């Protein structure tokens, strides 16, 4: 019979591997994002009113697909709108 000695380093390595495995199990559930969002989900995500969402549709800022009276918005389109509208901070406040 061979006897194996477990060192603190072995336990630390096991702990690290176990923690990484647990993170991988937990993270995908919290980071899953649906590809297609309904109007109420978009409004909640962007914290905007129904009228503002309608204006975004009308002026072509946000594209959508309408199926059976329900409007769906592609999540990647929402990200593009958000990233496309980023503005640089101006430093003229104190000049």
Coordinates of C-alpha atoms in Angstrom, one line a residue:
X1 CA 0.0 0.0 0.0
X2 CA 1.3 3.4 -1.0
X3 CA 0.7 6.3 1.3
X4 CA 0.2 9.7 -0.2
X5 CA 0.9 12.8 1.8
X6 CA -1.3 15.8 1.1
X7 CA 0.5 19.1 1.6
X8 CA -0.9 22.6 2.1
X9 CA 0.0 23.5 -1.4
X10 CA -2.0 20.5 -2.7
X11 CA -5.0 21.8 -0.7
X12 CA -4.6 25.3 -1.9
X13 CA -4.4 24.1 -5.5
X14 CA -7.6 22.0 -5.0
X15 CA -9.3 25.0 -3.4
X16 CA -8.4 27.2 -6.4
X17 CA -9.6 24.6 -8.9
X18 CA -12.9 24.1 -7.0
X19 CA -13.5 27.9 -6.8
X20 CA -12.9 28.3 -10.5
X21 CA -15.3 25.4 -11.3
X22 CA -18.0 27.0 -9.0
X23 CA -17.6 30.4 -10.7
X24 CA -18.0 28.8 -14.1
X25 CA -21.2 27.1 -13.0
X26 CA -22.7 30.2 -11.4
X27 CA -21.6 32.9 -13.8
X28 CA -23.3 31.7 -17.1
X29 CA -26.7 31.8 -15.4
X30 CA -26.3 35.4 -14.2
X31 CA -24.8 36.6 -17.5
X32 CA -27.2 35.0 -19.9
X33 CA -28.7 37.6 -22.0
X34 CA -31.6 36.9 -24.4
X35 CA -30.9 37.8 -28.0
X36 CA -34.4 39.2 -28.6
X37 CA -36.1 41.5 -26.0
X38 CA -39.7 42.6 -25.8
X39 CA -40.6 46.3 -25.4
X40 CA -41.0 46.2 -21.7
X41 CA -37.7 44.5 -21.2
X42 CA -36.0 47.2 -23.3
X43 CA -37.7 49.9 -21.4
X44 CA -36.6 48.4 -18.1
X45 CA -33.0 47.8 -19.4
X46 CA -32.7 51.4 -20.6
X47 CA -34.9 52.9 -17.9
X48 CA -37.0 54.8 -20.5
X49 CA -40.7 55.5 -20.9
X50 CA -42.9 53.9 -23.6
X51 CA -43.0 57.2 -25.5
X52 CA -39.2 57.4 -25.6
X53 CA -39.0 53.8 -26.9
X54 CA -41.5 54.8 -29.5
X55 CA -39.5 57.8 -30.5
X56 CA -36.4 55.6 -30.9
X57 CA -38.3 53.3 -33.2
X58 CA -39.9 56.2 -35.3
X59 CA -36.6 58.1 -35.9
X60 CA -34.8 54.8 -36.8
X61 CA -32.4 54.9 -33.9
X62 CA -33.5 51.5 -32.7
X63 CA -34.5 48.8 -35.2
X64 CA -37.2 46.2 -34.3
X65 CA -39.1 43.3 -35.6
X66 CA -42.8 43.0 -35.2
X67 CA -44.4 39.6 -35.0
X68 CA -48.1 39.2 -34.2
X69 CA -48.4 42.7 -32.7
X70 CA -45.4 42.2 -30.4
X71 CA -42.2 44.2 -31.0
X72 CA -38.8 42.5 -30.5
X73 CA -35.5 44.2 -30.3
X74 CA -32.1 42.6 -31.0
X75 CA -29.9 43.0 -27.9
X76 CA -26.8 43.6 -30.2
X77 CA -28.7 46.5 -31.8
X78 CA -29.3 48.0 -28.4
X79 CA -25.6 47.7 -27.5
X80 CA -24.7 49.4 -30.8
X81 CA -27.0 52.3 -30.1
X82 CA -25.5 52.7 -26.6
X83 CA -21.9 52.4 -27.8
X84 CA -22.5 54.7 -30.8
X85 CA -23.9 57.5 -28.6
X86 CA -21.0 57.6 -26.1
X87 CA -19.7 61.1 -25.7
X88 CA -16.3 62.3 -24.6
X89 CA -16.2 64.3 -21.4
X90 CA -15.3 67.9 -22.0
X91 CA -12.8 69.5 -19.7
X92 CA -14.0 73.1 -20.4
X93 CA -15.9 73.2 -17.1
X94 CA -13.1 75.0 -15.2
X95 CA -11.5 77.0 -18.0

